[in-house]
Short mmCIF file of C-alpha atoms in Angstrom, two decimals:
data_model
loop_
_atom_site.label_atom_id
_atom_site.label_comp_id
_atom_site.label_asym_id
_atom_site.label_seq_id
_atom_site.Cartn_x
_atom_site.Cartn_y
_atom_site.Cartn_z
CA UNK U 1 15.15 -10.22 -3.22
CA UNK U 2 11.75 -8.54 -2.82
CA UNK U 3 9.44 -9.03 -5.80
CA UNK U 4 8.68 -5.46 -7.06
CA UNK U 5 5.25 -6.74 -8.18
CA UNK U 6 4.27 -7.76 -4.66
CA UNK U 7 2.05 -5.44 -2.60
CA UNK U 8 0.74 -3.46 -5.57
CA UNK U 9 -2.72 -2.85 -7.00
CA UNK U 10 -5.02 -5.26 -8.85
CA UNK U 11 -7.18 -3.38 -11.38
CA UNK U 12 -10.42 -5.22 -12.12
CA UNK U 13 -11.52 -4.45 -15.68
CA UNK U 14 -15.23 -3.86 -16.27
CA UNK U 15 -14.65 -2.77 -19.87
CA UNK U 16 -13.62 0.89 -19.64
CA UNK U 17 -11.56 2.45 -22.40
CA UNK U 18 -9.45 3.94 -19.58
CA UNK U 19 -8.59 0.72 -17.72
CA UNK U 20 -5.03 0.54 -19.01
CA UNK U 21 -4.61 4.19 -18.14
CA UNK U 22 -5.50 3.46 -14.50
CA UNK U 23 -2.71 0.89 -14.33
CA UNK U 24 -0.26 3.27 -15.99
CA UNK U 25 -1.09 6.08 -13.56
CA UNK U 26 -0.53 3.74 -10.60
CA UNK U 27 2.80 2.55 -11.97
CA UNK U 28 3.90 6.14 -12.53
CA UNK U 29 3.79 6.45 -8.73
CA UNK U 30 6.24 3.56 -8.35
CA UNK U 31 3.56 1.02 -7.43
CA UNK U 32 2.99 -2.10 -9.53
CA UNK U 33 -0.51 -2.45 -11.01
CA UNK U 34 -1.89 -5.36 -12.99
CA UNK U 35 -5.14 -5.51 -14.98
CA UNK U 36 -7.44 -8.53 -14.68
CA UNK U 37 -10.74 -9.37 -16.42
CA UNK U 38 -13.65 -9.03 -14.01
CA UNK U 39 -14.25 -12.79 -14.21
CA UNK U 40 -10.65 -13.87 -13.47
CA UNK U 41 -10.37 -16.38 -10.62
CA UNK U 42 -9.27 -15.48 -7.12
CA UNK U 43 -5.88 -17.19 -7.28
CA UNK U 44 -4.99 -15.31 -10.46
CA UNK U 45 -5.92 -11.91 -9.05
CA UNK U 46 -4.15 -12.49 -5.75
CA UNK U 47 -0.95 -13.99 -7.16
CA UNK U 48 1.12 -10.87 -6.37
CA UNK U 49 -0.56 -10.21 -3.00
CA UNK U 50 -2.09 -6.84 -3.87
CA UNK U 51 -2.55 -4.28 -1.13
CA UNK U 52 -5.52 -2.75 -2.89
CA UNK U 53 -8.05 -3.06 -5.70
CA UNK U 54 -9.34 -0.54 -8.21
CA UNK U 55 -12.62 -1.37 -9.94
CA UNK U 56 -12.60 0.24 -13.39
CA UNK U 57 -15.35 2.03 -15.24
CA UNK U 58 -17.37 0.30 -17.95
CA UNK U 59 -20.08 0.81 -20.57
CA UNK U 60 -22.85 -1.18 -18.85
CA UNK U 61 -25.70 -0.27 -16.54
CA UNK U 62 -25.42 -2.31 -13.36
CA UNK U 63 -28.94 -3.79 -13.70
CA UNK U 64 -28.57 -4.92 -17.33
CA UNK U 65 -28.74 -8.69 -17.89
CA UNK U 66 -25.20 -10.01 -17.90
CA UNK U 67 -23.70 -6.76 -16.58
CA UNK U 68 -20.35 -7.53 -14.89
CA UNK U 69 -20.43 -7.66 -11.10
CA UNK U 70 -17.92 -7.63 -8.27
CA UNK U 71 -16.87 -11.32 -7.90
CA UNK U 72 -18.28 -13.25 -4.92
CA UNK U 73 -14.84 -14.23 -3.59
CA UNK U 74 -14.02 -10.54 -3.19
CA UNK U 75 -15.86 -10.26 0.13
CA UNK U 76 -14.86 -11.55 3.54
CA UNK U 77 -17.14 -11.78 6.60
CA UNK U 78 -19.18 -8.64 7.23
CA UNK U 79 -18.79 -7.31 3.69
CA UNK U 80 -15.11 -6.52 4.21
CA UNK U 81 -13.01 -6.69 1.02
CA UNK U 82 -9.82 -8.68 0.66
CA UNK U 83 -7.96 -5.34 0.56
CA UNK U 84 -8.88 -1.62 0.39
CA UNK U 85 -10.88 -0.85 -2.76
CA UNK U 86 -11.56 2.18 -4.95
CA UNK U 87 -14.48 1.99 -7.40
CA UNK U 88 -14.25 4.31 -10.42
CA UNK U 89 -17.47 5.27 -12.26
CA UNK U 90 -19.11 1.90 -13.09
CA UNK U 91 -16.81 0.34 -10.50
CA UNK U 92 -18.36 2.63 -7.90
CA UNK U 93 -21.84 1.54 -9.00
CA UNK U 94 -20.85 -2.15 -8.90
CA UNK U 95 -19.48 -1.63 -5.40
CA UNK U 96 -22.73 0.07 -4.34
CA UNK U 97 -24.92 -2.66 -5.84
CA UNK U 98 -22.88 -5.47 -4.28
CA UNK U 99 -23.24 -3.97 -0.80
CA UNK U 100 -26.97 -3.22 -0.94
CA UNK U 101 -26.97 0.43 -2.00
CA UNK U 102 -29.20 1.89 -4.71
CA UNK U 103 -28.09 2.80 -8.24
CA UNK U 104 -30.58 4.51 -10.58
CA UNK U 105 -30.63 6.38 -13.90
CA UNK U 106 -29.68 10.02 -13.37
CA UNK U 107 -32.16 12.72 -14.33
CA UNK U 108 -29.37 14.39 -16.26
CA UNK U 109 -26.46 12.33 -17.57
CA UNK U 110 -22.97 13.70 -17.02
CA UNK U 111 -20.40 13.40 -19.80
CA UNK U 112 -17.29 15.54 -19.99
CA UNK U 113 -16.14 18.22 -17.59
CA UNK U 114 -18.00 18.80 -14.34
CA UNK U 115 -17.35 20.67 -11.10
CA UNK U 116 -17.42 18.72 -7.86
CA UNK U 117 -17.55 20.00 -4.32
CA UNK U 118 -15.71 18.00 -1.66
CA UNK U 119 -18.12 17.91 1.27
CA UNK U 120 -16.33 15.70 3.80
CA UNK U 121 -12.69 15.34 4.74
CA UNK U 122 -11.15 11.92 4.11
CA UNK U 123 -7.88 10.18 3.31
CA UNK U 124 -8.94 10.09 -0.35
CA UNK U 125 -9.15 13.89 -0.69
CA UNK U 126 -6.38 14.78 1.74
CA UNK U 127 -4.63 18.00 0.65
CA UNK U 128 -7.01 18.60 -2.27
CA UNK U 129 -8.98 21.82 -2.80
CA UNK U 130 -12.73 21.55 -2.04
CA UNK U 131 -13.70 22.62 -5.57
CA UNK U 132 -12.20 20.88 -8.59
CA UNK U 133 -12.89 20.06 -12.22
CA UNK U 134 -13.31 16.37 -13.06
CA UNK U 135 -14.08 14.20 -16.07
CA UNK U 136 -17.46 12.45 -15.91
CA UNK U 137 -18.84 9.70 -18.13
CA UNK U 138 -22.03 8.18 -16.70
CA UNK U 139 -25.77 7.90 -17.11
CA UNK U 140 -26.53 6.21 -13.77
CA UNK U 141 -25.80 7.61 -10.33
CA UNK U 142 -25.77 6.56 -6.66
CA UNK U 143 -29.16 7.28 -5.08
CA UNK U 144 -28.43 5.63 -1.73
CA UNK U 145 -24.96 4.50 -0.62
CA UNK U 146 -24.58 1.16 1.16
CA UNK U 147 -24.68 1.00 4.92
CA UNK U 148 -21.56 2.47 6.49
CA UNK U 149 -20.77 4.82 3.60
CA UNK U 150 -20.78 8.61 3.78
CA UNK U 151 -20.85 11.13 0.96
CA UNK U 152 -17.48 12.74 0.26
CA UNK U 153 -18.26 14.94 -2.76
CA UNK U 154 -21.20 16.03 -4.91
CA UNK U 155 -22.15 17.81 -8.13
CA UNK U 156 -25.41 19.46 -9.13
CA UNK U 157 -26.54 16.18 -10.70
CA UNK U 158 -24.84 13.63 -8.44
CA UNK U 159 -25.40 13.84 -4.68
CA UNK U 160 -22.70 11.16 -4.28
CA UNK U 161 -19.95 12.09 -6.71
CA UNK U 162 -17.63 10.39 -4.21
CA UNK U 163 -18.32 8.23 -1.17
CA UNK U 164 -16.37 6.25 1.38
CA UNK U 165 -16.43 3.80 4.24
CA UNK U 166 -13.04 4.48 5.86
CA UNK U 167 -13.50 1.72 8.45
CA UNK U 168 -13.52 -0.92 5.71
CA UNK U 169 -11.18 0.91 3.32
CA UNK U 170 -13.90 1.24 0.67
CA UNK U 171 -14.17 4.29 -1.58
CA UNK U 172 -15.94 5.21 -4.80
CA UNK U 173 -15.70 8.15 -7.22
CA UNK U 174 -18.18 8.81 -10.00
CA UNK U 175 -15.52 10.57 -12.10
CA UNK U 176 -12.28 9.36 -13.74
CA UNK U 177 -9.21 10.39 -11.70
CA UNK U 178 -6.91 8.64 -14.18
CA UNK U 179 -7.52 11.02 -17.12
CA UNK U 180 -5.59 14.24 -17.60
CA UNK U 181 -8.82 16.28 -17.66
CA UNK U 182 -9.44 15.62 -13.94
CA UNK U 183 -7.67 18.20 -11.79
CA UNK U 184 -5.67 16.56 -8.97
CA UNK U 185 -6.66 13.12 -10.29
CA UNK U 186 -3.14 11.77 -9.75
CA UNK U 187 -3.19 13.19 -6.20
CA UNK U 188 -6.43 11.31 -5.48
CA UNK U 189 -4.86 8.09 -6.74
CA UNK U 190 -1.71 8.75 -4.68
CA UNK U 191 -3.83 9.22 -1.58
CA UNK U 192 -5.52 5.90 -2.22
CA UNK U 193 -2.23 4.12 -2.86
CA UNK U 194 -0.21 5.44 0.06
CA UNK U 195 -2.71 6.72 2.65
CA UNK U 196 -5.43 4.09 2.28
CA UNK U 197 -3.61 0.97 1.02
CA UNK U 198 -0.19 1.60 2.56
CA UNK U 199 1.63 0.72 -0.66
CA UNK U 200 5.37 1.24 -1.05
CA UNK U 201 7.02 2.65 -4.17
CA UNK U 202 8.99 -0.48 -5.11
CA UNK U 203 8.28 -0.52 -8.84
CA UNK U 204 11.18 0.98 -10.81
CA UNK U 205 13.25 0.13 -13.90
CA UNK U 206 16.20 -0.97 -11.77
CA UNK U 207 14.02 -3.16 -9.54
CA UNK U 208 12.38 -4.68 -12.62
CA UNK U 209 15.75 -5.43 -14.22
CA UNK U 210 17.17 -7.09 -11.10
CA UNK U 211 14.05 -9.19 -10.57
CA UNK U 212 13.79 -10.15 -14.25
CA UNK U 213 17.43 -11.17 -14.53
CA UNK U 214 17.03 -13.48 -11.55
CA UNK U 215 13.80 -14.97 -12.91
CA UNK U 216 15.22 -15.44 -16.42
CA UNK U 217 18.29 -17.22 -15.09
CA UNK U 218 16.12 -19.50 -12.97
CA UNK U 219 13.81 -20.34 -15.88
CA UNK U 220 16.40 -20.74 -18.66
CA UNK U 221 19.15 -22.36 -16.64
CA UNK U 222 21.87 -23.61 -19.00
CA UNK U 223 19.59 -23.72 -22.06
CA UNK U 224 19.93 -21.50 -25.13
CA UNK U 225 17.49 -18.82 -26.31
CA UNK U 226 16.53 -17.45 -29.74
CA UNK U 227 15.24 -13.88 -30.22
CA UNK U 228 13.91 -12.18 -33.36
CA UNK U 229 15.62 -8.79 -33.21
CA UNK U 230 13.93 -6.23 -35.43
CA UNK U 231 15.75 -3.18 -34.11
CA UNK U 232 12.48 -1.79 -32.76
CA UNK U 233 12.23 -0.69 -29.14
CA UNK U 234 10.54 -3.82 -27.74
CA UNK U 235 12.81 -6.43 -29.28
CA UNK U 236 15.90 -4.31 -28.60
CA UNK U 237 15.13 -3.97 -24.89
CA UNK U 238 14.16 -7.65 -24.66
CA UNK U 239 17.49 -8.54 -26.26
CA UNK U 240 19.52 -6.32 -23.94
CA UNK U 241 17.73 -7.72 -20.87
CA UNK U 242 18.18 -11.34 -21.96
CA UNK U 243 21.84 -10.73 -22.77
CA UNK U 244 22.39 -9.36 -19.27
CA UNK U 245 20.69 -12.45 -17.83
CA UNK U 246 22.16 -15.29 -19.91
CA UNK U 247 24.93 -13.75 -22.02
CA UNK U 248 26.24 -16.07 -24.73
CA UNK U 249 23.27 -18.42 -24.32
CA UNK U 250 21.25 -15.87 -26.35
CA UNK U 251 21.30 -15.87 -30.15
CA UNK U 252 19.48 -13.03 -31.92
CA UNK U 253 18.37 -13.20 -35.54
CA UNK U 254 17.96 -9.94 -37.45
CA UNK U 255 16.16 -10.21 -40.80
CA UNK U 256 16.73 -7.27 -43.15
CA UNK U 257 13.64 -7.15 -45.35
CA UNK U 258 14.86 -4.15 -47.34
CA UNK U 259 11.91 -2.19 -45.94
CA UNK U 260 13.75 -0.49 -43.07
CA UNK U 261 14.58 3.18 -42.69
CA UNK U 262 17.90 4.71 -43.73
CA UNK U 263 20.84 3.32 -41.79
CA UNK U 264 18.76 1.01 -39.57
CA UNK U 265 20.21 -2.37 -40.68
CA UNK U 266 23.73 -1.09 -40.12
CA UNK U 267 22.80 0.43 -36.76
CA UNK U 268 21.25 -2.81 -35.48
CA UNK U 269 24.40 -4.79 -36.29
CA UNK U 270 26.69 -2.09 -34.92
CA UNK U 271 24.76 -1.61 -31.67
CA UNK U 272 24.11 -5.22 -30.75
CA UNK U 273 26.98 -7.19 -32.28
CA UNK U 274 29.87 -4.75 -32.19
CA UNK U 275 29.08 -2.49 -29.24
CA UNK U 276 27.21 -4.87 -26.90
CA UNK U 277 28.96 -8.07 -27.94
CA UNK U 278 25.77 -10.02 -28.57
CA UNK U 279 25.63 -13.16 -30.68
CA UNK U 280 23.73 -11.73 -33.67
CA UNK U 281 22.92 -13.43 -36.96
CA UNK U 282 22.10 -10.86 -39.65
CA UNK U 283 20.17 -12.21 -42.64
CA UNK U 284 19.88 -9.93 -45.69
CA UNK U 285 16.69 -11.04 -47.46
CA UNK U 286 16.17 -7.80 -49.40
CA UNK U 287 16.20 -9.39 -52.86
CA UNK U 288 13.76 -12.12 -51.82
CA UNK U 289 11.27 -9.56 -50.51
CA UNK U 290 11.60 -7.23 -53.51
CA UNK U 291 11.20 -10.08 -55.99
CA UNK U 292 8.10 -11.42 -54.24
CA UNK U 293 6.51 -7.95 -53.94
CA UNK U 294 7.08 -7.07 -57.59
CA UNK U 295 3.89 -5.65 -59.09
CA UNK U 296 1.93 -5.81 -55.79
CA UNK U 297 0.10 -2.57 -54.97
CA UNK U 298 -2.78 -3.58 -52.67
CA UNK U 299 -1.87 -2.73 -49.04
CA UNK U 300 -3.29 -5.81 -47.34
CA UNK U 301 -1.62 -8.09 -49.87
CA UNK U 302 1.70 -6.38 -49.15
CA UNK U 303 1.23 -7.01 -45.43
CA UNK U 304 0.39 -10.69 -45.90
CA UNK U 305 3.31 -11.32 -48.25
CA UNK U 306 5.81 -9.61 -45.95
CA UNK U 307 4.43 -11.35 -42.85
CA UNK U 308 4.64 -14.80 -44.46
CA UNK U 309 8.10 -14.20 -45.93
CA UNK U 310 9.43 -12.99 -42.60
CA UNK U 311 8.13 -16.10 -40.86
CA UNK U 312 9.65 -18.30 -43.57
CA UNK U 313 13.08 -16.67 -43.34
CA UNK U 314 13.09 -16.61 -39.56
CA UNK U 315 11.85 -20.22 -39.37
CA UNK U 316 14.75 -21.38 -41.56
CA UNK U 317 17.20 -19.82 -39.10
CA UNK U 318 15.21 -21.16 -36.14
CA UNK U 319 15.41 -24.74 -37.48
CA UNK U 320 19.19 -24.48 -37.73
CA UNK U 321 19.41 -23.19 -34.17
CA UNK U 322 16.94 -25.74 -32.81
CA UNK U 323 19.06 -28.49 -34.31
CA UNK U 324 22.05 -26.90 -32.58
CA UNK U 325 20.33 -27.08 -29.19
CA UNK U 326 18.32 -23.87 -28.80
CA UNK U 327 15.22 -24.63 -26.70
CA UNK U 328 13.62 -21.23 -25.97
CA UNK U 329 12.09 -18.55 -28.17
CA UNK U 330 12.02 -15.00 -26.76
CA UNK U 331 9.42 -12.44 -27.82
CA UNK U 332 9.07 -8.73 -27.18
CA UNK U 333 5.47 -9.04 -25.98
CA UNK U 334 4.50 -6.04 -23.83
CA UNK U 335 1.68 -5.56 -21.34
CA UNK U 336 -0.95 -3.94 -23.62
CA UNK U 337 -0.72 -7.07 -25.82
CA UNK U 338 -1.37 -9.25 -22.77
CA UNK U 339 -4.35 -7.15 -21.64
CA UNK U 340 -5.89 -7.09 -25.11
CA UNK U 341 -5.52 -10.84 -25.45
CA UNK U 342 -7.22 -11.43 -22.11
CA UNK U 343 -10.21 -9.14 -22.73
CA UNK U 344 -12.68 -11.94 -23.38
CA UNK U 345 -10.99 -14.65 -21.37
CA UNK U 346 -10.81 -15.63 -17.74
CA UNK U 347 -7.13 -16.36 -18.33
CA UNK U 348 -5.18 -13.13 -17.99
CA UNK U 349 -2.09 -14.65 -19.57
CA UNK U 350 -3.08 -15.38 -23.16
CA UNK U 351 -0.87 -14.09 -25.99
CA UNK U 352 -2.00 -13.00 -29.43
CA UNK U 353 -1.12 -15.73 -31.90
CA UNK U 354 -0.03 -13.14 -34.45
CA UNK U 355 2.13 -11.09 -32.10
CA UNK U 356 5.81 -10.72 -33.04
CA UNK U 357 6.91 -14.05 -34.51
CA UNK U 358 3.72 -15.88 -33.65
CA UNK U 359 2.63 -18.29 -36.38
CA UNK U 360 5.87 -20.23 -36.59
CA UNK U 361 5.55 -23.66 -38.26
CA UNK U 362 4.34 -26.48 -36.03
CA UNK U 363 7.56 -28.42 -36.48
CA UNK U 364 9.34 -25.90 -34.26
CA UNK U 365 9.01 -26.63 -30.56
CA UNK U 366 10.32 -23.84 -28.36
CA UNK U 367 9.56 -22.86 -24.81
CA UNK U 368 8.37 -19.25 -24.67
CA UNK U 369 10.21 -16.43 -22.89
CA UNK U 370 8.61 -12.96 -22.68
CA UNK U 371 10.77 -10.74 -20.47
CA UNK U 372 8.76 -7.53 -21.10
CA UNK U 373 5.24 -8.88 -20.74
CA UNK U 374 4.62 -6.87 -17.55
CA UNK U 375 5.66 -3.49 -19.02
CA UNK U 376 3.86 -0.64 -20.75
CA UNK U 377 5.64 1.04 -23.67
CA UNK U 378 6.88 3.99 -21.62
CA UNK U 379 8.27 1.54 -19.06
CA UNK U 380 10.02 -0.43 -21.81
CA UNK U 381 11.83 2.75 -22.82
CA UNK U 382 12.84 3.47 -19.21
CA UNK U 383 14.20 -0.06 -18.83
CA UNK U 384 16.08 0.36 -22.12
CA UNK U 385 17.70 3.54 -20.81
CA UNK U 386 18.62 1.80 -17.54
CA UNK U 387 20.22 -1.02 -19.55
CA UNK U 388 22.39 1.52 -21.37
CA UNK U 389 20.87 1.26 -24.84
CA UNK U 390 21.51 4.32 -27.02
CA UNK U 391 18.83 6.99 -27.22
CA UNK U 392 18.52 6.41 -30.97
CA UNK U 393 17.25 2.88 -30.20
CA UNK U 394 15.22 3.57 -27.06
CA UNK U 395 13.37 6.55 -28.55
CA UNK U 396 13.08 5.19 -32.08
CA UNK U 397 9.99 6.38 -33.90
CA UNK U 398 7.09 3.89 -34.06
CA UNK U 399 7.35 1.80 -37.22
CA UNK U 400 4.83 -0.61 -38.80
CA UNK U 401 5.73 -4.28 -39.04
CA UNK U 402 5.81 -4.30 -42.87
CA UNK U 403 8.10 -1.28 -42.73
CA UNK U 404 8.35 1.16 -45.61
CA UNK U 405 6.20 -1.12 -47.75
CA UNK U 406 3.08 0.54 -46.31
CA UNK U 407 4.54 4.02 -46.70
CA UNK U 408 5.57 3.41 -50.29
CA UNK U 409 2.11 3.56 -51.83
CA UNK U 410 1.69 1.75 -55.12
CA UNK U 411 4.32 -0.59 -56.55
CA UNK U 412 7.45 -1.27 -54.52
CA UNK U 413 10.75 -0.95 -56.34
CA UNK U 414 14.25 -0.45 -55.02
CA UNK U 415 14.41 3.02 -56.58
CA UNK U 416 11.15 4.13 -54.96
CA UNK U 417 12.19 2.69 -51.58
CA UNK U 418 15.50 4.54 -51.76
CA UNK U 419 13.72 7.81 -52.58
CA UNK U 420 11.38 7.30 -49.62
CA UNK U 421 14.27 6.41 -47.31
CA UNK U 422 16.11 9.59 -48.22
CA UNK U 423 13.05 11.82 -47.86
CA UNK U 424 12.17 10.27 -44.51
CA UNK U 425 15.72 10.71 -43.23
CA UNK U 426 15.73 14.39 -44.23
CA UNK U 427 12.43 15.04 -42.45
CA UNK U 428 13.59 13.28 -39.26
CA UNK U 429 16.91 15.13 -39.42
CA UNK U 430 15.18 18.52 -39.59
CA UNK U 431 12.86 17.60 -36.71
CA UNK U 432 15.80 16.42 -34.62
CA UNK U 433 17.75 19.64 -35.21
CA UNK U 434 14.68 21.63 -34.17
CA UNK U 435 14.28 19.54 -31.00
CA UNK U 436 10.80 18.35 -32.04
CA UNK U 437 11.24 14.56 -32.11
CA UNK U 438 10.30 14.05 -28.45
CA UNK U 439 7.49 15.72 -26.60
CA UNK U 440 6.24 17.93 -29.41
CA UNK U 441 5.59 14.98 -31.73
CA UNK U 442 4.82 11.28 -31.20
CA UNK U 443 5.26 9.87 -34.70
CA UNK U 444 6.76 11.47 -37.81
CA UNK U 445 7.48 10.03 -41.24
CA UNK U 446 7.36 10.48 -45.02
CA UNK U 447 5.05 8.74 -47.50
CA UNK U 448 5.79 8.28 -51.20
CA UNK U 449 2.67 8.68 -53.33
CA UNK U 450 2.11 6.95 -56.67
CA UNK U 451 1.11 10.33 -58.10
CA UNK U 452 3.17 12.38 -60.55
CA UNK U 453 2.95 16.12 -60.90
CA UNK U 454 4.46 18.71 -63.18
CA UNK U 455 7.33 20.76 -61.82
CA UNK U 456 10.06 23.12 -62.99
CA UNK U 457 13.73 22.67 -62.16
CA UNK U 458 15.94 25.28 -63.77
CA UNK U 459 14.80 25.61 -67.36
CA UNK U 460 13.39 22.10 -67.50
CA UNK U 461 9.92 20.79 -66.84
CA UNK U 462 9.74 17.68 -64.67
CA UNK U 463 7.09 15.02 -64.14
CA UNK U 464 7.92 13.27 -60.89
CA UNK U 465 6.40 11.80 -57.74
CA UNK U 466 5.06 13.42 -54.56
CA UNK U 467 6.22 13.03 -50.95
CA UNK U 468 3.69 13.56 -48.15
CA UNK U 469 5.05 14.41 -44.69
CA UNK U 470 3.16 13.29 -41.59
CA UNK U 471 3.70 14.32 -37.94
CA UNK U 472 1.20 13.69 -35.15
CA UNK U 473 0.74 14.41 -31.46
CA UNK U 474 -0.85 11.73 -29.27
CA UNK U 475 -0.64 10.18 -25.80
CA UNK U 476 -2.20 6.81 -26.55
CA UNK U 477 -2.25 6.43 -30.39
CA UNK U 478 -6.00 5.73 -30.18
CA UNK U 479 -6.62 9.33 -31.25
CA UNK U 480 -4.09 11.73 -32.74
CA UNK U 481 -3.90 15.30 -33.96
CA UNK U 482 -1.59 16.63 -36.65
CA UNK U 483 1.42 18.50 -35.30
CA UNK U 484 1.52 22.24 -35.94
CA UNK U 485 5.12 22.29 -37.12
CA UNK U 486 6.88 25.63 -37.76
CA UNK U 487 6.57 26.83 -41.34
CA UNK U 488 10.32 27.41 -41.67
CA UNK U 489 11.00 23.79 -40.67
CA UNK U 490 8.55 22.51 -43.27
CA UNK U 491 10.11 24.83 -45.83
CA UNK U 492 13.61 23.52 -45.14
CA UNK U 493 12.47 19.89 -45.27
CA UNK U 494 10.59 20.47 -48.52
CA UNK U 495 13.50 22.28 -50.14
CA UNK U 496 16.00 19.61 -49.15
CA UNK U 497 13.78 16.74 -50.30
CA UNK U 498 13.14 18.27 -53.74
CA UNK U 499 16.82 19.12 -54.20
CA UNK U 500 18.39 15.96 -52.73
CA UNK U 501 15.94 13.15 -53.54
CA UNK U 502 15.91 11.88 -57.10
CA UNK U 503 12.45 11.38 -58.60
CA UNK U 504 10.56 13.81 -56.31
CA UNK U 505 9.48 17.33 -57.27
CA UNK U 506 6.67 18.12 -54.83
CA UNK U 507 6.16 17.88 -51.03
CA UNK U 508 2.84 18.15 -49.18
CA UNK U 509 2.02 18.11 -45.43
CA UNK U 510 -0.77 15.90 -44.06
CA UNK U 511 -3.12 17.87 -41.73
CA UNK U 512 -5.59 15.04 -41.06
CA UNK U 513 -6.44 13.96 -37.50
CA UNK U 514 -7.29 10.48 -36.22
CA UNK U 515 -10.21 9.98 -36.47
CA UNK U 516 -11.34 10.22 -39.23
CA UNK U 517 -7.96 9.43 -40.79
CA UNK U 518 -5.47 6.89 -39.43
CA UNK U 519 -1.89 7.73 -38.53
CA UNK U 520 -0.44 5.55 -41.30
CA UNK U 521 -1.65 5.91 -44.89
CA UNK U 522 -2.02 2.20 -45.63
#
């Protein structure tokens, strides 16, 4: 079986906020891309035999002390790279500096939209109009390209907005082709992937599943595996993939904290135990969590209590299973977690200690299995669909680890949680009926406020709590804008919540963007 990771692209990270986006854009073309710190060793970067490199942007000036440079091992005799290379923004400047060209501060910095003129035909700009809008973000520019390079495009401020040395497969662009603001940016990347590097589109959900199943079976053998199944997308897909690979050797533990959304505990058990036939242990720890959280109102304290309790409950189950012969612990770690953990390390395979069920007691000794560690979130969903998981699981709304505890502001009681659950379910139901849960919105939920207001119901005055509704649009969750939902939808949701949810007499809609606000309230 051909490894779908082989023959892809190695992205060398010089610190750009868009580095992950480069890898995502490459993968969207069916080509595997992996991100490495700029100081990773040669063996690590070449482990999947990449057919090309992309040097990312970054915040530094190339001549600053300690500024990251193209690694020495990168070059073969005559300044030829190990494989064709595309430098993006700072990556272009690092490429220029390494090969003896001149980089200097620009007379006018370029940030935001700019117009470039393609001045020379090349494989990189094949089929692309000679005038296009691009996204710039630089203060330095190329004054003199290295020997062998020719200018491919220019702007009024940058005589070398793009350059290339086709004989050596070296190219550089001063703009960011990976961002949506750059017209034809994906086409430029496609040209590099397929015309310059000769990559093949081998990266797909089906190929990933087949390769992963084979690798999991080889690693696990006849041993048994434990998975913490939360019902969220990552753990659900990890569970389905592991079950396909090792079947009854997998035991999943689902801890109901009492902080889940309406119907979720029942759906997890129904989907994984009854419909998929998985070996699932469901632990209802609702009373334990509610008792421990009694009187706690400070958000960070809530998070710490819930995190510790979850570990305690899960560890108790893990000890029983370890004693029964379980030797592996599976986690739903995904690729952004891996990249973030490796930011300041030469090891590109370091995992956050607090991720998923990290922090287990030292007396537990499991081998680690992370079947999704090479996937971005959108890829996880595609794999989930290919594995046959229901849409309600695969496209489940993002949900914080502490659950409704951080959306139930103030003291947590069963009555307040039930009110929040009902209000949230009504809001999601109205959005679903309007076809606004996918595409138009990225995250939607209700928040119960510890604020009472006067209302009138019939002939009676009421003094009850307030529900805030929140819906945002975002591609990356780093920034987000509030969703402009139809007024009639908001009216229906508000009317239903006030009439159907006990203890609530007022509904408000949150129109704050991130920044300055965050998506969640706590």
